[in-house]
CSV table of N, CA and C in Angstrom, one decimal:
chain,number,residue,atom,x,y,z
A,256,UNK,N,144.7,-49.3,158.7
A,256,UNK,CA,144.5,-50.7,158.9
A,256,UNK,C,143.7,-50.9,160.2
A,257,UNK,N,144.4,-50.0,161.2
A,257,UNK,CA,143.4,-50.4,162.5
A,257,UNK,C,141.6,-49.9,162.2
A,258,UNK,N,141.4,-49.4,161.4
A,258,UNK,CA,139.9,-49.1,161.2
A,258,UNK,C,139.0,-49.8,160.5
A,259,UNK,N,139.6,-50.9,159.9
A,259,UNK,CA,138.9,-52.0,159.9
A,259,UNK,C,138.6,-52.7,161.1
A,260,UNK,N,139.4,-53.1,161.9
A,260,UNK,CA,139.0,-53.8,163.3
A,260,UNK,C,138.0,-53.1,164.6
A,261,UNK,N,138.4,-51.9,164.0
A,261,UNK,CA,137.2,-50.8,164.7
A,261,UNK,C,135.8,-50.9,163.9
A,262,UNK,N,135.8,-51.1,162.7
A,262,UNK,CA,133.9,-51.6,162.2
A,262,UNK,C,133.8,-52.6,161.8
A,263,UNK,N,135.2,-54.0,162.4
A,263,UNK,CA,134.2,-55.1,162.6
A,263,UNK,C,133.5,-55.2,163.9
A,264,UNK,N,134.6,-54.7,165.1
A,264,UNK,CA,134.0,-55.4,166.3
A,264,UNK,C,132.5,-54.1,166.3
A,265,UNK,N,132.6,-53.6,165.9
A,265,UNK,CA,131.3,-52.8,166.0
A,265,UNK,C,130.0,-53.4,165.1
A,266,UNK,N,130.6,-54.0,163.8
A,266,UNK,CA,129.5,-54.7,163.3
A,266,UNK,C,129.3,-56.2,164.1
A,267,UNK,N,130.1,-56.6,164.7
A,267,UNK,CA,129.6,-57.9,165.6
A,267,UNK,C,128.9,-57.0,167.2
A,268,UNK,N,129.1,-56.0,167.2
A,268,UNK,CA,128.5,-55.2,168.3
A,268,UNK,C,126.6,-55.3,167.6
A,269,UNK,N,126.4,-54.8,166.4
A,269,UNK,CA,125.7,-53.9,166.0
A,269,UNK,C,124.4,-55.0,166.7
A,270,UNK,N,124.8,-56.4,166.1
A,270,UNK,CA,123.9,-57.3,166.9
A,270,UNK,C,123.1,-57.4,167.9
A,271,UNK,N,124.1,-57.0,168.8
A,271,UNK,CA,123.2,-56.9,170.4
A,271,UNK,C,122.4,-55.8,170.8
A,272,UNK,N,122.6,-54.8,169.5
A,272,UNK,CA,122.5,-53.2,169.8
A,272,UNK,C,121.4,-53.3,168.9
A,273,UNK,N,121.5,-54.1,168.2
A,273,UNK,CA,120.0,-53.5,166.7
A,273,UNK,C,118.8,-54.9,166.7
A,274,UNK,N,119.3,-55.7,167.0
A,274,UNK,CA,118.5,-57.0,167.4
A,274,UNK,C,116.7,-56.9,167.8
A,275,UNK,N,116.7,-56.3,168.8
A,275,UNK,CA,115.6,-56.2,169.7
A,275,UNK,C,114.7,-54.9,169.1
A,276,UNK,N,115.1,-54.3,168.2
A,276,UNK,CA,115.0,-53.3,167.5
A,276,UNK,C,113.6,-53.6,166.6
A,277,UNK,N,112.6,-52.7,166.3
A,277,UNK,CA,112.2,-53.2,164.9
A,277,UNK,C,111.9,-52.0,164.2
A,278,UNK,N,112.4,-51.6,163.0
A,278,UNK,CA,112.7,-50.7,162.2
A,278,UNK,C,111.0,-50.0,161.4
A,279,UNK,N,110.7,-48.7,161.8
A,279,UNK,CA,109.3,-48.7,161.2
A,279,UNK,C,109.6,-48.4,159.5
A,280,UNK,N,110.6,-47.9,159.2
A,280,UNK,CA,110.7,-47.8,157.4
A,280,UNK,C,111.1,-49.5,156.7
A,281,UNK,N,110.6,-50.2,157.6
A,281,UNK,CA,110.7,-51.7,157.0
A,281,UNK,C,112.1,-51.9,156.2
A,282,UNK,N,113.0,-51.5,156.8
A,282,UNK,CA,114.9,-52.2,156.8
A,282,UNK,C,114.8,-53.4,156.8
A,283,UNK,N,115.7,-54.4,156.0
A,283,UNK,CA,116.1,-55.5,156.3
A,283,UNK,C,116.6,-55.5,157.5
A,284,UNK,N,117.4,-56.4,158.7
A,284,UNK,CA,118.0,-56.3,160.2
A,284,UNK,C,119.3,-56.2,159.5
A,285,UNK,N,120.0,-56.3,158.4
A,285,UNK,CA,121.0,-56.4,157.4
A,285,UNK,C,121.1,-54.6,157.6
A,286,UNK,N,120.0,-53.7,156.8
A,286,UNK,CA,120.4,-52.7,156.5
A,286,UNK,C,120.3,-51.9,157.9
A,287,UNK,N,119.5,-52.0,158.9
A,287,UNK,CA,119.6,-51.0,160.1
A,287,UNK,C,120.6,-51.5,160.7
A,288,UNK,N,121.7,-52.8,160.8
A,288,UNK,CA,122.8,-52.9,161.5
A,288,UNK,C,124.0,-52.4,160.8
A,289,UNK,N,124.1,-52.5,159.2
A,289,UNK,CA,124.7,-51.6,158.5
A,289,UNK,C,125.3,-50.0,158.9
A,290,UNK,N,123.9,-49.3,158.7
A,290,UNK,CA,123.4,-48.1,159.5
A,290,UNK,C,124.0,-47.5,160.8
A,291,UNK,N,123.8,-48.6,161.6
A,291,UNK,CA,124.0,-48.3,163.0
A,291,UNK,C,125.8,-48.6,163.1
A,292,UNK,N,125.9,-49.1,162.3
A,292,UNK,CA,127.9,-49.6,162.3
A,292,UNK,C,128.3,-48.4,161.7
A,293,UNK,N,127.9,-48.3,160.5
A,293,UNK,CA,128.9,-46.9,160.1
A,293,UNK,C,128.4,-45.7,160.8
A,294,UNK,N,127.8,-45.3,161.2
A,294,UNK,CA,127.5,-44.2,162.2
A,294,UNK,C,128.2,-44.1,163.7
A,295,UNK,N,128.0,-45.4,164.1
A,295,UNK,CA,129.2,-45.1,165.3
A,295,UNK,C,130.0,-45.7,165.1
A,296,UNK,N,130.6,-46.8,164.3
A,296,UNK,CA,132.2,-46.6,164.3
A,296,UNK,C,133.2,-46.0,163.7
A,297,UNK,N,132.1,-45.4,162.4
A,297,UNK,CA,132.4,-43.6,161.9
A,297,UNK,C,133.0,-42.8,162.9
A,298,UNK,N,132.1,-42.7,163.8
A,298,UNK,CA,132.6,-41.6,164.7
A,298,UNK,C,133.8,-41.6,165.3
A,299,UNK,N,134.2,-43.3,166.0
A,299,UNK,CA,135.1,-43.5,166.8
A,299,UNK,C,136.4,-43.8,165.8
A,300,UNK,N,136.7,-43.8,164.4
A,300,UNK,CA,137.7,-44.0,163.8
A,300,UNK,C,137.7,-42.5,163.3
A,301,UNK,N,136.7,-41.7,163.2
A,301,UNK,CA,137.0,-40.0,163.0
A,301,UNK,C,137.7,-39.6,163.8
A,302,UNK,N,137.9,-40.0,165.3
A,302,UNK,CA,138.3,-39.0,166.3
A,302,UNK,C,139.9,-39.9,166.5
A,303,UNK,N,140.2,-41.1,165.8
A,303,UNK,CA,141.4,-41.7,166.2
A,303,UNK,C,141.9,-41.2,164.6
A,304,UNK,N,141.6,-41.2,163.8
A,304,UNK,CA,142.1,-40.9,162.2
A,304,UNK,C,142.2,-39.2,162.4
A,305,UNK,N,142.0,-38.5,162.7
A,305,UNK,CA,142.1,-36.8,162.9
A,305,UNK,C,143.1,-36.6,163.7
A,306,UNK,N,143.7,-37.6,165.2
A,306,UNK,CA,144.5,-37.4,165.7
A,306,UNK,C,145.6,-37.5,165.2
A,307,UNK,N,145.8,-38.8,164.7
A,307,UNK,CA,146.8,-39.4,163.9
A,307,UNK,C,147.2,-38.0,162.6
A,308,UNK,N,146.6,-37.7,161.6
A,308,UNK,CA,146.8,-37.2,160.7
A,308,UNK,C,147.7,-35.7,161.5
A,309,UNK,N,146.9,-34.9,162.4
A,309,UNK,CA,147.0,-34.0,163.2
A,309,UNK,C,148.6,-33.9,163.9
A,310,UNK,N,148.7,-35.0,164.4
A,310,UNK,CA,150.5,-35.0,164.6
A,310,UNK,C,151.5,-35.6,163.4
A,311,UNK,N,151.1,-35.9,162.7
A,311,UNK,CA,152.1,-35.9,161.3
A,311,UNK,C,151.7,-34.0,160.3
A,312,UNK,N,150.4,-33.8,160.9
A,312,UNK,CA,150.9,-32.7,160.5
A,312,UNK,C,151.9,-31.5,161.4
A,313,UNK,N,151.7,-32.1,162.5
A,313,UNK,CA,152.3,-30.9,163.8
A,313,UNK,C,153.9,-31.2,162.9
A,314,UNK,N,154.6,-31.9,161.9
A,314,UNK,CA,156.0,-32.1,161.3
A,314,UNK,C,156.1,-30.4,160.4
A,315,UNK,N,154.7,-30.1,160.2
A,315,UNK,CA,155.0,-29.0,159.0
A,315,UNK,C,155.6,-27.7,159.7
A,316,UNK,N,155.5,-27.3,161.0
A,316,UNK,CA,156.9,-26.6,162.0
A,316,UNK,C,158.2,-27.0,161.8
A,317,UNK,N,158.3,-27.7,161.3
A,317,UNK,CA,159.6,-28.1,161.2
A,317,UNK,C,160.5,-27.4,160.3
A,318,UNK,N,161.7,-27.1,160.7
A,318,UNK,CA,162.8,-26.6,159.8
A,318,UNK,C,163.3,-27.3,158.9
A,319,UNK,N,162.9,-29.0,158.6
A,319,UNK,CA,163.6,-29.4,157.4
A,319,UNK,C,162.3,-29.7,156.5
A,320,UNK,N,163.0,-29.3,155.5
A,320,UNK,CA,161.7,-29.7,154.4
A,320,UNK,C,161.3,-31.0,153.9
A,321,UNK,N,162.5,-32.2,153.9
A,321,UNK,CA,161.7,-33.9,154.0
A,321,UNK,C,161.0,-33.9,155.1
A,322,UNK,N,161.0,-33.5,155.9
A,322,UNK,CA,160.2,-33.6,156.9
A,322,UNK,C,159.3,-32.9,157.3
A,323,UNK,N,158.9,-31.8,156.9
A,323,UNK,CA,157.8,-31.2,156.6
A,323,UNK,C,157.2,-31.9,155.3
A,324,UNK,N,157.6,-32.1,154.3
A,324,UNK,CA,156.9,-32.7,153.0
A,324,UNK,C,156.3,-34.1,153.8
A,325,UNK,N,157.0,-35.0,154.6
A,325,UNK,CA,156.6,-36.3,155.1
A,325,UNK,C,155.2,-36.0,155.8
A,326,UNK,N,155.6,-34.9,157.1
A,326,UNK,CA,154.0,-35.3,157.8
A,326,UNK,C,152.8,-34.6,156.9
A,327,UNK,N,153.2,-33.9,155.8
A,327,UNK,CA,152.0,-33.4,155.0
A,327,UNK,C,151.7,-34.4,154.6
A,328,UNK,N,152.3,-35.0,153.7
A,328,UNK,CA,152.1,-36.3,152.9
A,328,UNK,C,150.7,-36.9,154.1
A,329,UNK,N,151.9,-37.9,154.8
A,329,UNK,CA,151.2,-38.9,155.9
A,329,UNK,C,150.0,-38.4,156.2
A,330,UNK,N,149.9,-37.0,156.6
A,330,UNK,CA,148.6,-36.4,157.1
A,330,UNK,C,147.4,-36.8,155.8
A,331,UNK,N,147.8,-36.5,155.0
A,331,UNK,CA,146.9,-36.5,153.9
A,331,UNK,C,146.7,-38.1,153.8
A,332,UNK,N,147.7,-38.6,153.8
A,332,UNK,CA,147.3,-40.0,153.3
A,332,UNK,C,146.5,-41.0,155.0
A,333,UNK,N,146.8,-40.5,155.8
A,333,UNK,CA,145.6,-40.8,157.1
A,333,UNK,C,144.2,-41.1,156.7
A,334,UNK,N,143.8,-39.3,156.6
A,334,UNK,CA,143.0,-39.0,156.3
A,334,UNK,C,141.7,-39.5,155.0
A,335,UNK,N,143.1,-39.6,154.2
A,335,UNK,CA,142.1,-40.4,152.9
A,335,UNK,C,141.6,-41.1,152.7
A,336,UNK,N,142.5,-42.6,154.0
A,336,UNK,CA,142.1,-43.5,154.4
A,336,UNK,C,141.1,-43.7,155.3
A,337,UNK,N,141.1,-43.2,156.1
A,337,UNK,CA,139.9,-42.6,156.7
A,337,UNK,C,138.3,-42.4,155.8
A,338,UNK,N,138.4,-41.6,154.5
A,338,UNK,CA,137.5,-41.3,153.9
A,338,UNK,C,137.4,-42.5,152.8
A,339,UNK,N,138.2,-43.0,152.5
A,339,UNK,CA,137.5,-44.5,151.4
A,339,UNK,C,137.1,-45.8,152.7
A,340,UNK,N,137.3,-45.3,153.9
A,340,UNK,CA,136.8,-46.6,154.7
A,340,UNK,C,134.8,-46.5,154.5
């Protein structure tokens, strides 16, 4: 959920960042601000979604097995979410 709020304020960023811009493969200001959002707030929800997943996996050390089944799960389901964003 938090990775939606990470590529709005980045699509209300993209504005100030792609604005002054003018695109020589003739983009709409639509498609190069598009562009420019999922590229870096890709990035910055890759490196907060990897963490996250990363300590629900650090559960698979664990001696009990609901709890090793859980941070696999979570890890996976982080992740996924991450990738249909």
């Amino acid at each position: 959920a938090d990775v939606v709020f990470v590529f709005t304020d980045y699509w209300r960023s993209s504005l100030k960042f792609v604005a002054d811009q003018e695109d020589p493969t003739g983009r709409s200001i639509v498609q190069v601000r598009l562009t420019w959002t999922l590229y870096n707030a890709g990035k910055a929800s890759l490196a907060t979604s990897a963490t996250t997943a990363v300590s629900f996996f650090a559960n698979l050390a664990s001696v009990l097995k609901p709890l090793r089944e859980f941070g696999f799960f979570m890890g996976l389901c982080v992740m996924l979410v991450w990738a249909l964003m």
